[in-house]
Coordinates of C-alpha atoms in Angstrom, one line a residue:
X227 CA -45.3 109.8 19.8
X228 CA -43.6 106.3 20.4
X229 CA -46.9 104.5 20.5
X230 CA -45.6 100.9 20.4
X231 CA -43.0 101.5 23.0
X232 CA -45.6 103.1 25.4
X233 CA -47.8 100.1 24.9
X234 CA -45.1 97.7 25.9
X235 CA -44.2 99.9 28.9
X236 CA -47.8 99.8 29.9
X237 CA -47.9 96.0 29.8
X238 CA -44.8 95.8 31.9
X239 CA -46.2 98.3 34.4
X240 CA -49.4 96.3 34.5
X241 CA -47.6 93.1 35.2
X242 CA -45.6 94.7 37.9
X243 CA -48.7 96.2 39.5
X244 CA -50.5 92.9 39.4
X245 CA -47.4 91.2 41.0
X246 CA -47.4 93.8 43.8
X247 CA -51.1 93.3 44.4
X248 CA -51.0 89.5 44.5
X249 CA -47.9 89.5 46.7
X250 CA -49.3 92.0 49.1
X251 CA -52.5 90.0 49.5
X252 CA -50.6 86.7 49.8
X253 CA -48.3 88.1 52.5
X254 CA -51.2 89.5 54.4
X255 CA -53.2 86.2 54.2
X256 CA -50.3 84.1 55.3
X257 CA -48.0 86.1 57.5
X258 CA -45.9 83.1 58.6
X259 CA -44.4 83.0 55.1
X260 CA -44.2 86.8 54.6
X261 CA -40.5 86.8 53.8
X262 CA -40.7 83.9 51.3
X263 CA -43.7 85.5 49.6
X264 CA -41.9 88.8 49.3
X265 CA -38.7 87.2 47.9
X266 CA -40.8 85.4 45.4
X267 CA -42.5 88.6 44.4
X268 CA -39.1 90.3 43.8
X269 CA -37.9 87.4 41.7
X270 CA -41.2 87.6 39.7
X271 CA -40.8 91.3 39.2
X272 CA -37.2 90.8 37.9
X273 CA -38.4 88.1 35.5
X274 CA -41.2 90.4 34.2
X275 CA -38.6 93.1 33.5
X276 CA -36.2 90.7 31.8
X277 CA -39.0 89.2 29.6
X278 CA -40.1 92.8 28.6
X279 CA -36.7 93.8 27.3
X280 CA -37.0 92.1 23.9
X281 CA -40.5 93.5 23.1
X282 CA -39.5 97.0 24.2
X283 CA -36.5 96.9 21.9
X284 CA -38.6 95.7 19.0
X285 CA -41.3 98.3 19.6
X286 CA -38.7 101.1 20.0
X287 CA -37.1 100.0 16.7
X288 CA -40.4 100.0 14.9
X289 CA -41.3 103.4 16.3
X290 CA -38.1 104.8 15.0
X291 CA -38.4 103.3 11.5
X292 CA -42.1 103.8 11.0
X293 CA -42.3 107.3 12.6

């Protein structure tokens, strides 16, 4: 079982879920800026994915070598 890789994927998923929740509440609370808030949310989601690439690659490598 690729334990380390799954943990990293869990953290990325948690970050994306938190982003969606915060963006949804912010867009609801301030509807005049809904579009800007949603665009910011998409940018943050992409950044979370990009930041997660390195840790996932390291975890995957460790899972392969340590079994």
